[in-house]
Short mmCIF file of C-alpha atoms and ligand atoms in Angstrom, two decimals:
data_model
loop_
_atom_site.label_atom_id
_atom_site.label_comp_id
_atom_site.label_asym_id
_atom_site.label_seq_id
_atom_site.Cartn_x
_atom_site.Cartn_y
_atom_site.Cartn_z
CA UNK A 1 -20.70 18.60 -14.77
CA UNK A 2 -21.48 14.88 -14.71
CA UNK A 3 -19.81 12.73 -12.09
CA UNK A 4 -18.21 9.31 -12.30
CA UNK A 5 -17.33 6.93 -9.50
CA UNK A 6 -14.73 4.27 -10.36
CA UNK A 7 -14.39 1.52 -7.80
CA UNK A 8 -11.32 -0.63 -8.08
CA UNK A 9 -10.84 -4.29 -7.17
CA UNK A 10 -7.67 -6.27 -7.76
CA UNK A 11 -4.02 -5.54 -8.29
CA UNK A 12 -1.89 -2.47 -9.05
CA UNK A 13 -2.41 -3.04 -12.78
CA UNK A 14 -6.12 -2.51 -12.22
CA UNK A 15 -5.45 0.58 -10.11
CA UNK A 16 -3.38 1.92 -12.95
CA UNK A 17 -6.15 1.11 -15.45
CA UNK A 18 -8.61 2.96 -13.21
CA UNK A 19 -6.32 6.00 -13.45
CA UNK A 20 -6.44 5.75 -17.25
CA UNK A 21 -10.25 5.48 -17.12
CA UNK A 22 -10.37 8.54 -14.86
CA UNK A 23 -8.21 10.44 -17.39
CA UNK A 24 -10.33 9.45 -20.38
CA UNK A 25 -13.51 10.38 -18.54
CA UNK A 26 -12.08 13.70 -17.36
CA UNK A 27 -11.39 14.53 -21.03
CA UNK A 28 -15.00 13.57 -21.79
CA UNK A 29 -16.23 16.02 -19.16
CA UNK A 30 -16.70 13.84 -16.09
CA UNK A 31 -15.59 14.92 -12.64
CA UNK A 32 -14.51 12.16 -10.25
CA UNK A 33 -16.49 11.39 -7.09
CA UNK A 34 -16.22 8.76 -4.40
CA UNK A 35 -19.90 9.02 -3.49
CA UNK A 36 -22.21 6.50 -5.11
CA UNK A 37 -25.28 8.65 -4.45
CA UNK A 38 -23.69 11.62 -6.24
CA UNK A 39 -22.52 9.67 -9.31
CA UNK A 40 -24.11 9.71 -12.79
CA UNK A 41 -21.91 6.80 -13.83
CA UNK A 42 -20.47 4.03 -11.65
CA UNK A 43 -17.79 1.72 -12.99
CA UNK A 44 -16.47 -1.37 -11.22
CA UNK A 45 -12.97 -2.33 -12.33
CA UNK A 46 -12.95 -5.98 -11.34
CA UNK A 47 -10.54 -8.84 -10.58
CA UNK A 48 -10.81 -12.57 -11.39
CA UNK A 49 -7.76 -13.91 -9.62
CA UNK A 50 -9.72 -15.79 -6.94
CA UNK A 51 -13.40 -16.66 -6.52
CA UNK A 52 -13.58 -14.40 -3.45
CA UNK A 53 -12.56 -11.39 -5.58
CA UNK A 54 -15.27 -12.21 -8.12
CA UNK A 55 -17.93 -12.62 -5.43
CA UNK A 56 -17.07 -9.23 -3.98
CA UNK A 57 -17.57 -7.48 -7.31
CA UNK A 58 -20.84 -9.30 -8.08
CA UNK A 59 -22.13 -8.47 -4.58
CA UNK A 60 -21.23 -4.82 -5.02
CA UNK A 61 -22.87 -4.62 -8.44
CA UNK A 62 -26.08 -6.21 -7.08
CA UNK A 63 -26.14 -3.49 -4.42
CA UNK A 64 -25.70 -0.84 -7.12
CA UNK A 65 -28.55 -2.44 -9.07
CA UNK A 66 -30.84 -1.47 -6.18
CA UNK A 67 -29.63 2.10 -6.46
CA UNK A 68 -30.36 2.04 -10.18
CA UNK A 69 -33.88 0.72 -9.52
CA UNK A 70 -34.51 3.99 -7.70
CA UNK A 71 -32.54 6.11 -10.19
CA UNK A 72 -32.93 4.57 -13.67
CA UNK A 73 -30.73 7.23 -15.31
CA UNK A 74 -27.71 5.95 -13.35
CA UNK A 75 -25.27 4.23 -15.73
CA UNK A 76 -23.52 1.09 -14.50
CA UNK A 77 -20.40 -0.29 -16.18
CA UNK A 78 -18.65 -3.59 -15.48
CA UNK A 79 -14.95 -3.47 -16.49
CA UNK A 80 -11.64 -5.20 -15.84
CA UNK A 81 -10.63 -8.84 -15.65
CA UNK A 82 -14.07 -10.27 -14.83
CA UNK A 83 -15.56 -8.43 -17.77
CA UNK A 84 -12.97 -10.03 -20.03
CA UNK A 85 -13.62 -13.45 -18.52
CA UNK A 86 -17.42 -13.60 -18.28
CA UNK A 87 -18.36 -11.29 -21.17
CA UNK A 88 -22.08 -11.45 -22.19
CA UNK A 89 -22.89 -13.82 -19.32
CA UNK A 90 -22.65 -10.83 -16.99
CA UNK A 91 -25.88 -9.42 -18.46
CA UNK A 92 -27.64 -12.59 -17.35
CA UNK A 93 -26.33 -12.38 -13.79
CA UNK A 94 -26.75 -8.59 -13.61
CA UNK A 95 -29.55 -7.68 -16.06
CA UNK A 96 -29.56 -4.02 -15.05
CA UNK A 97 -25.97 -3.44 -16.30
CA UNK A 98 -25.52 -0.84 -19.05
CA UNK A 99 -22.18 -1.91 -20.42
CA UNK A 100 -19.38 -4.46 -20.14
CA UNK A 101 -15.87 -3.44 -21.22
CA UNK A 102 -12.83 -5.74 -21.34
CA UNK A 103 -9.26 -5.08 -20.29
CA UNK A 104 -8.09 -4.06 -23.76
CA UNK A 105 -10.89 -1.68 -24.71
CA UNK A 106 -10.61 0.88 -21.91
CA UNK A 107 -10.36 3.73 -24.43
CA UNK A 108 -13.91 2.93 -25.60
CA UNK A 109 -15.48 3.57 -22.16
CA UNK A 110 -16.53 7.22 -22.79
CA UNK A 111 -18.19 6.15 -26.04
CA UNK A 112 -19.96 3.20 -24.37
CA UNK A 113 -21.34 5.58 -21.74
CA UNK A 114 -22.62 7.95 -24.43
CA UNK A 115 -24.30 5.08 -26.25
CA UNK A 116 -25.81 3.80 -23.02
CA UNK A 117 -27.38 7.21 -22.47
CA UNK A 118 -29.09 7.04 -25.84
CA UNK A 119 -30.37 3.48 -25.81
CA UNK A 120 -31.04 0.81 -23.25
CA UNK A 121 -29.42 -2.03 -25.13
CA UNK A 122 -26.71 -4.20 -23.65
CA UNK A 123 -23.37 -2.78 -24.79
CA UNK A 124 -20.23 -4.83 -24.78
CA UNK A 125 -16.66 -4.63 -26.06
CA UNK A 126 -14.29 -7.39 -24.99
CA UNK A 127 -12.25 -7.59 -28.18
CA UNK A 128 -8.49 -8.07 -27.96
CA UNK A 129 -5.62 -6.35 -29.76
CA UNK A 130 -2.10 -7.23 -30.87
CA UNK A 131 -0.56 -3.88 -30.01
CA UNK A 132 -0.27 -2.08 -26.67
CA UNK A 133 -3.96 -1.37 -26.07
CA UNK A 134 -4.12 1.83 -24.02
CA UNK A 135 -2.61 5.30 -24.02
CA UNK A 136 -1.02 5.36 -20.56
CA UNK A 137 -0.20 9.04 -20.82
CA UNK A 138 -3.81 10.10 -20.12
CA UNK A 139 -3.76 8.59 -16.59
CA UNK A 140 -5.00 10.89 -13.84
CA UNK A 141 -3.42 10.05 -10.50
CA UNK A 142 -4.62 10.97 -7.04
CA UNK A 143 -1.37 12.17 -5.52
CA UNK A 144 1.75 13.32 -7.35
CA UNK A 145 4.46 11.99 -5.02
CA UNK A 146 4.30 8.34 -6.05
CA UNK A 147 3.09 6.79 -9.30
CA UNK A 148 2.36 3.40 -10.82
CA UNK A 149 3.91 3.16 -14.28
CA UNK A 150 2.93 0.16 -16.43
CA UNK A 151 5.75 -1.05 -18.65
CA UNK A 152 4.00 -4.07 -20.14
CA UNK A 153 0.60 -5.70 -20.16
CA UNK A 154 -0.61 -9.29 -20.28
CA UNK A 155 1.27 -12.45 -19.41
CA UNK A 156 2.64 -15.41 -21.38
CA UNK A 157 3.66 -17.57 -18.45
CA UNK A 158 0.58 -19.72 -17.87
CA UNK A 159 1.23 -20.73 -14.29
CA UNK A 160 -1.25 -23.58 -14.00
CA UNK A 161 -3.49 -21.94 -11.36
CA UNK A 162 -3.61 -18.45 -12.83
CA UNK A 163 -6.32 -16.71 -14.82
CA UNK A 164 -4.28 -13.60 -15.67
CA UNK A 165 -3.04 -14.71 -19.14
CA UNK A 166 -6.66 -15.41 -20.11
CA UNK A 167 -8.08 -12.10 -18.92
CA UNK A 168 -5.16 -9.80 -19.71
CA UNK A 169 -4.09 -11.34 -22.98
CA UNK A 170 -0.67 -11.90 -24.49
CA UNK A 171 2.33 -10.08 -23.13
CA UNK A 172 2.99 -6.74 -24.86
CA UNK A 173 5.75 -4.32 -23.85
CA UNK A 174 5.35 -0.57 -23.89
CA UNK A 175 7.94 1.31 -25.96
CA UNK A 176 10.93 2.38 -23.85
CA UNK A 177 10.80 6.00 -25.00
CA UNK A 178 7.14 6.28 -23.94
CA UNK A 179 7.98 5.05 -20.45
CA UNK A 180 10.96 7.37 -20.13
CA UNK A 181 8.98 10.38 -21.30
CA UNK A 182 6.11 9.60 -18.93
CA UNK A 183 8.49 9.31 -15.98
CA UNK A 184 10.19 12.60 -16.99
CA UNK A 185 6.80 14.27 -17.06
CA UNK A 186 5.92 12.77 -13.68
CA UNK A 187 9.21 14.01 -12.23
CA UNK A 188 8.50 17.51 -13.57
CA UNK A 189 5.17 17.38 -11.74
CA UNK A 190 6.83 16.53 -8.42
CA UNK A 191 6.81 12.73 -8.49
CA UNK A 192 9.64 11.16 -6.50
CA UNK A 193 8.86 7.47 -6.54
CA UNK A 194 7.79 5.24 -9.42
CA UNK A 195 6.69 1.62 -9.25
CA UNK A 196 6.98 -0.10 -12.62
CA UNK A 197 4.21 -2.58 -13.30
CA UNK A 198 4.20 -5.80 -15.30
CA UNK A 199 3.26 -9.43 -14.63
CA UNK A 200 6.85 -10.40 -15.34
CA UNK A 201 9.15 -7.42 -15.77
CA UNK A 202 12.11 -9.70 -16.61
CA UNK A 203 10.75 -10.27 -20.08
CA UNK A 204 10.28 -6.54 -20.71
CA UNK A 205 11.20 -5.65 -24.29
CA UNK A 206 10.23 -8.94 -25.91
CA UNK A 207 8.63 -8.15 -29.26
CA UNK A 208 9.65 -4.48 -29.34
CA UNK A 209 12.33 -5.17 -31.95
CA UNK A 210 14.83 -3.02 -30.08
CA UNK A 211 17.75 -4.90 -28.54
CA UNK A 212 18.44 -1.97 -26.23
CA UNK A 213 14.96 -2.19 -24.70
CA UNK A 214 15.66 -4.60 -21.83
CA UNK A 215 14.54 -4.26 -18.24
CA UNK A 216 18.02 -3.48 -16.83
CA UNK A 217 18.52 -0.79 -19.54
CA UNK A 218 15.12 0.70 -18.73
CA UNK A 219 16.09 0.92 -15.04
CA UNK A 220 19.30 2.74 -16.01
CA UNK A 221 17.39 5.26 -18.11
CA UNK A 222 14.95 5.94 -15.29
CA UNK A 223 17.77 6.20 -12.77
CA UNK A 224 19.10 9.16 -14.81
CA UNK A 225 15.90 11.20 -14.52
CA UNK A 226 16.36 14.20 -12.22
CA UNK A 227 13.77 14.48 -9.47
CA UNK A 228 13.01 10.75 -9.31
CA UNK A 229 14.43 9.43 -6.03
CA UNK A 230 13.12 5.90 -5.87
CA UNK A 231 12.39 3.15 -8.36
CA UNK A 232 10.52 -0.07 -7.51
CA UNK A 233 8.84 -2.70 -9.63
CA UNK A 234 6.37 -5.63 -9.46
CA UNK A 235 6.61 -8.46 -10.36
CA UNK A 236 9.72 -10.38 -11.18
CA UNK A 237 9.33 -14.09 -11.99
CA UNK A 238 12.09 -16.19 -10.35
CA UNK A 239 12.48 -18.39 -13.45
CA UNK A 240 14.12 -15.63 -15.45
CA UNK A 241 15.51 -12.93 -13.19
CA UNK A 242 18.81 -12.03 -14.87
CA UNK A 243 22.27 -11.81 -13.30
CA UNK A 244 22.33 -8.26 -14.63
CA UNK A 245 19.20 -7.30 -12.69
CA UNK A 246 20.50 -8.96 -9.52
CA UNK A 247 23.70 -6.93 -9.89
CA UNK A 248 21.74 -3.68 -10.12
CA UNK A 249 20.50 -4.00 -6.53
CA UNK A 250 22.86 -2.04 -4.34
CA UNK A 251 24.48 -0.54 -7.48
CA UNK A 252 21.86 1.59 -9.17
CA UNK A 253 21.36 4.41 -6.64
CA UNK A 254 17.63 4.94 -7.12
CA UNK A 255 16.66 1.28 -7.25
CA UNK A 256 15.19 0.61 -3.79
CA UNK A 257 16.46 -2.21 -1.61
CA UNK A 258 13.21 -4.11 -1.93
CA UNK A 259 12.03 -6.95 -4.13
CA UNK A 260 8.65 -8.65 -4.35
CA UNK A 261 9.68 -12.11 -5.42
CA UNK A 262 6.83 -14.64 -5.32
CA UNK A 263 7.87 -18.22 -4.60
CA UNK A 264 4.28 -19.63 -4.44
CA UNK A 265 5.31 -22.93 -2.78
CA UNK A 266 8.32 -24.65 -1.21
CA UNK A 267 7.75 -28.13 -2.61
CA UNK A 268 9.43 -28.89 -5.95
CA UNK A 269 6.63 -31.31 -6.82
CA UNK A 270 4.02 -28.56 -6.34
CA UNK A 271 6.18 -25.95 -8.12
CA UNK A 272 6.41 -28.26 -11.09
CA UNK A 273 2.64 -28.85 -11.13
CA UNK A 274 2.23 -25.07 -10.93
CA UNK A 275 4.37 -24.74 -14.09
CA UNK A 276 6.63 -22.27 -12.31
CA UNK A 277 9.79 -23.65 -13.99
CA UNK A 278 12.14 -23.31 -11.00
CA UNK A 279 12.91 -25.38 -7.92
CA UNK A 280 13.07 -24.19 -4.32
CA UNK A 281 16.85 -24.73 -4.50
CA UNK A 282 17.22 -22.49 -7.53
CA UNK A 283 15.10 -19.84 -5.83
CA UNK A 284 17.24 -20.02 -2.67
CA UNK A 285 20.38 -19.55 -4.80
CA UNK A 286 18.94 -16.36 -6.27
CA UNK A 287 18.07 -15.06 -2.80
CA UNK A 288 21.63 -15.78 -1.64
CA UNK A 289 23.01 -13.83 -4.62
CA UNK A 290 20.66 -10.90 -3.99
CA UNK A 291 21.63 -10.75 -0.33
CA UNK A 292 25.29 -11.04 -1.20
CA UNK A 293 25.03 -8.10 -3.62
CA UNK A 294 22.72 -6.05 -1.47
CA UNK A 295 22.78 -7.13 2.19
CA UNK A 296 19.98 -4.73 3.22
CA UNK A 297 17.50 -5.94 0.60
CA UNK A 298 13.97 -6.54 1.91
CA UNK A 299 12.05 -9.39 0.29
CA UNK A 300 8.36 -10.14 0.07
CA UNK A 301 6.52 -13.04 -1.51
CA UNK A 302 3.23 -14.58 -2.59
CA UNK A 303 2.31 -18.08 -1.39
CA UNK A 304 -0.58 -20.31 -2.41
CA UNK A 305 -1.68 -22.94 0.12
CA UNK A 306 -3.82 -25.93 -0.77
CA UNK A 307 -2.90 -26.33 -4.44
CA UNK A 308 -4.48 -29.61 -5.66
CA UNK A 309 -2.69 -32.66 -4.18
CA UNK A 310 -0.68 -30.55 -1.69
CA UNK A 311 0.17 -32.93 1.18
CA UNK A 312 1.19 -32.04 4.71
CA UNK A 313 4.73 -32.89 3.67
CA UNK A 314 4.56 -30.47 0.71
CA UNK A 315 3.16 -27.80 2.99
CA UNK A 316 5.97 -28.30 5.51
CA UNK A 317 8.44 -27.57 2.69
CA UNK A 318 6.76 -24.18 2.26
CA UNK A 319 7.07 -23.60 6.02
CA UNK A 320 10.74 -24.54 5.79
CA UNK A 321 11.58 -22.13 2.95
CA UNK A 322 9.71 -19.34 4.68
CA UNK A 323 11.82 -19.94 7.81
CA UNK A 324 15.02 -20.16 5.77
CA UNK A 325 14.41 -17.05 3.70
CA UNK A 326 12.80 -14.98 6.46
CA UNK A 327 10.81 -12.63 4.22
CA UNK A 328 10.04 -9.13 5.40
CA UNK A 329 6.41 -9.70 4.44
CA UNK A 330 4.27 -12.27 2.64
CA UNK A 331 0.87 -12.42 0.94
CA UNK A 332 -0.74 -15.80 1.54
CA UNK A 333 -3.63 -17.09 -0.56
CA UNK A 334 -5.86 -20.14 -0.40
CA UNK A 335 -5.92 -21.89 -3.76
CA UNK A 336 -9.06 -21.07 -5.72
CA UNK A 337 -9.93 -23.05 -8.86
CA UNK A 338 -10.12 -20.81 -11.93
CA UNK A 339 -12.12 -22.21 -14.81
CA UNK A 340 -10.10 -22.56 -18.01
CA UNK A 341 -6.70 -22.85 -16.30
CA UNK A 342 -4.64 -26.06 -16.43
CA UNK A 343 -5.08 -26.68 -12.69
CA UNK A 344 -8.86 -26.62 -13.07
CA UNK A 345 -8.51 -30.06 -14.69
CA UNK A 346 -7.49 -31.42 -11.27
CA UNK A 347 -9.80 -32.00 -8.35
CA UNK A 348 -9.60 -29.22 -5.78
CA UNK A 349 -8.91 -31.91 -3.19
CA UNK A 350 -7.44 -30.04 -0.24
CA UNK A 351 -10.38 -29.40 2.11
CA UNK A 352 -11.18 -25.77 2.86
CA UNK A 353 -10.54 -26.43 6.55
CA UNK A 354 -7.01 -27.62 5.77
CA UNK A 355 -6.39 -24.62 3.50
CA UNK A 356 -7.56 -22.37 6.31
CA UNK A 357 -5.25 -24.05 8.84
CA UNK A 358 -2.26 -23.79 6.50
CA UNK A 359 -3.11 -20.18 5.77
CA UNK A 360 -3.30 -19.34 9.49
CA UNK A 361 -0.07 -21.21 10.23
CA UNK A 362 1.83 -19.23 7.60
CA UNK A 363 0.30 -15.93 8.67
CA UNK A 364 1.39 -16.58 12.26
CA UNK A 365 4.88 -17.64 11.19
CA UNK A 366 5.28 -14.59 8.95
CA UNK A 367 4.06 -12.22 11.63
CA UNK A 368 6.70 -13.52 14.01
CA UNK A 369 9.43 -13.19 11.36
CA UNK A 370 8.28 -9.71 10.28
CA UNK A 371 8.28 -8.55 13.92
CA UNK A 372 11.81 -9.89 14.45
CA UNK A 373 13.10 -8.31 11.26
CA UNK A 374 11.62 -4.93 12.13
CA UNK A 375 12.81 -5.20 15.73
CA UNK A 376 16.33 -5.67 14.42
CA UNK A 377 16.06 -2.22 12.78
CA UNK A 378 15.46 -0.44 16.11
CA UNK A 379 18.32 1.99 16.69
CA UNK A 380 19.29 2.15 13.01
CA UNK A 381 18.83 5.09 10.64
CA UNK A 382 16.30 4.74 7.81
CA UNK A 383 15.43 7.00 4.89
CA UNK A 384 11.71 7.81 4.79
CA UNK A 385 9.78 9.46 1.97
CA UNK A 386 7.12 11.32 3.97
CA UNK A 387 3.70 10.96 2.34
CA UNK A 388 1.14 12.65 4.58
CA UNK A 389 -0.93 12.43 7.73
CA UNK A 390 -1.54 8.99 9.18
CA UNK A 391 -5.10 7.74 8.63
CA UNK A 392 -5.23 6.30 12.14
CA UNK A 393 -3.82 9.32 13.91
CA UNK A 394 -3.85 12.54 11.85
CA UNK A 395 -1.43 14.15 14.30
CA UNK A 396 1.25 11.81 12.97
CA UNK A 397 2.79 11.53 9.54
CA UNK A 398 3.47 8.34 7.59
CA UNK A 399 5.75 7.35 4.80
CA UNK A 400 7.77 4.41 3.58
CA UNK A 401 11.39 3.44 3.87
CA UNK A 402 13.41 2.38 0.84
CA UNK A 403 12.80 -1.20 2.01
CA UNK A 404 9.07 -0.47 1.54
CA UNK A 405 8.31 -0.59 5.26
CA UNK A 406 5.63 1.69 6.69
CA UNK A 407 7.09 4.34 8.99
CA UNK A 408 5.12 6.52 11.40
CA UNK A 409 6.60 9.83 12.50
CA UNK A 410 5.63 12.44 15.02
CA UNK A 411 6.07 16.14 14.25
CA UNK A 412 6.88 15.77 10.57
CA UNK A 413 3.99 17.85 9.22
CA UNK A 414 6.27 20.26 7.42
CA UNK A 415 8.08 17.42 5.72
CA UNK A 416 5.35 15.94 3.50
CA UNK A 417 6.88 15.12 0.14
CA UNK A 418 10.44 15.14 1.52
CA UNK A 419 12.90 12.34 2.13
CA UNK A 420 14.31 12.37 5.64
CA UNK A 421 16.65 10.14 7.62
CA UNK A 422 15.42 9.09 11.05
CA UNK A 423 16.25 6.63 13.78
CA UNK A 424 13.85 3.73 14.33
CA UNK A 425 12.66 4.03 17.95
CA UNK A 426 10.37 1.01 18.14
CA UNK A 427 8.81 -1.49 15.73
CA UNK A 428 5.91 -3.89 15.25
CA UNK A 429 5.45 -6.54 12.55
CA UNK A 430 4.05 -3.91 10.17
CA UNK A 431 5.25 -0.49 11.33
CA UNK A 432 8.45 1.30 12.22
CA UNK A 433 8.02 4.19 14.66
CA UNK A 434 10.65 6.81 14.00
N1 SAH B 1 2.39 -11.93 -12.01
C1 SAH B 1 2.49 -12.06 -10.64
C2 SAH B 1 1.23 -12.44 -9.90
C3 SAH B 1 -0.08 -11.90 -10.23
S1 SAH B 1 -1.43 -12.64 -9.38
C4 SAH B 1 3.50 -13.14 -10.36
O1 SAH B 1 3.71 -14.01 -11.15
O2 SAH B 1 4.04 -13.10 -9.28
C5 SAH B 1 -0.99 -12.34 -7.68
C6 SAH B 1 -0.91 -13.56 -6.83
O3 SAH B 1 -2.18 -14.18 -6.70
C7 SAH B 1 -0.05 -14.68 -7.37
O4 SAH B 1 1.32 -14.46 -7.11
C8 SAH B 1 -0.56 -15.89 -6.64
O5 SAH B 1 0.10 -16.08 -5.40
C9 SAH B 1 -2.01 -15.53 -6.37
N2 SAH B 1 -2.92 -16.34 -7.18
C10 SAH B 1 -3.01 -16.38 -8.52
N3 SAH B 1 -3.93 -17.27 -8.91
C11 SAH B 1 -4.45 -17.82 -7.78
C12 SAH B 1 -5.44 -18.82 -7.52
N4 SAH B 1 -6.05 -19.43 -8.51
N5 SAH B 1 -5.71 -19.12 -6.24
C13 SAH B 1 -5.06 -18.51 -5.22
N6 SAH B 1 -4.13 -17.57 -5.42
C14 SAH B 1 -3.81 -17.22 -6.67
FE1 SF4 B 2 -0.18 -15.47 -13.29
FE2 SF4 B 2 2.13 -16.71 -13.49
FE3 SF4 B 2 1.56 -14.73 -15.16
FE4 SF4 B 2 2.05 -14.21 -12.61
S1 SF4 B 2 3.51 -15.06 -14.08
S2 SF4 B 2 0.39 -13.40 -13.84
S3 SF4 B 2 1.17 -15.97 -11.56
S4 SF4 B 2 0.51 -16.72 -15.07
FE1 F3S B 3 -4.87 -8.04 -11.41
FE2 F3S B 3 -6.89 -9.50 -10.60
FE3 F3S B 3 -6.70 -8.90 -13.12
S1 F3S B 3 -4.83 -9.64 -9.87
S2 F3S B 3 -4.53 -8.64 -13.51
S3 F3S B 3 -6.99 -7.47 -11.41
S4 F3S B 3 -7.30 -10.86 -12.31
#
């Protein structure tokens, strides 16, 4: 049997796409491998969100080119967001590539591989479609306990810094009944936790022509599925989170007390330049409502430092909101110019050194806050879905709490796949020891 190695870069949407690729290739007779030297086909599923992500993928593919020089029958495919962005130009940078496949043509990958076997021409498909472009139901997942479930693809928001709308295409929702039947099937197979994926889940249903297909309704349907214990989702755009969704936190039993809710910046001037369509004040109001409805809710965020023209004063506003909100965790990124986006028309004028300092300052602040928040949980009872042995110490088990915090347990070997309630004995900024 031929073997395929799929290496993933980028976000959960890409991980989910890699699972679809794995499913399509399994049907075409390929067994998965995670060893480059054992693979007949290697696919990189790439990300374009920042220059650093692109450089990583190019570097990796150059390395694989050396492997192919020794083994010319090895087939190399370049897929994902960078494929959609750079298209034919990739053959110039990486002349040894066999095929390039965009984000909406995943189903053509087995065929592209077959063609590549027969001839040595450059093969490419980066065409885009109006309808939902992949059959999610073929996804092959690694474990059964937790699953990513895409509910929409693409993005129509055009935040000024962001390449995603250009590489993922227009927003298209997946039919509600398809999502419900996939989650039912997952539950039958032993899945207990689903994370719904979309660039902005609040606009789920747009274009489906079904007034009942809204995000809150979808959550209710999934909440009714026996076997599913936890529902999460990423990402919700602050500009249009609905009162109905806010009210579901703390109400809908399976909806976890956790929300990834990217603010990006604390300065209204920068938020407006970013085309985010909310102010820091509006965002703080939503957080107050969420915490009022669901006092235990954990919040995480994404922040960009060094957006063009960001002054020290603007940056201090970000520091201020991070102190005020006290997130449970935060992902902090240095602004990276993305060709073709609105922000690329501005000079990237914040020096790298300043971006680095701001990045470090926020990381340090967040670490302190995360440690305090976790410390406050010591002595309380938390529900943990036990996943398996800890990578660091196989004698211990790990899992996550409903608030999405990592928990480490001793003596829980028999409990893999079960939800248990435990007392938090001690805590660090990233881990609860129970
Ligand atoms: N749809 C999601 C985000 C997807 S991209 C949302 O709207 O929240 C993930 C994160 O990458 C973004 O939230 C943003 O913080 C960061 N990001 C996007 N473009 C970037 C850029 N050009 N430079 C630095 N960070 C960026
Ligand atoms: Fe990018 Fe904004 Fe869309 Fe998120 S909502 S993917 S940040 S354009
Ligand atoms: Fe995700 Fe990166 Fe594409 S963040 S959508 S893999 S550009």
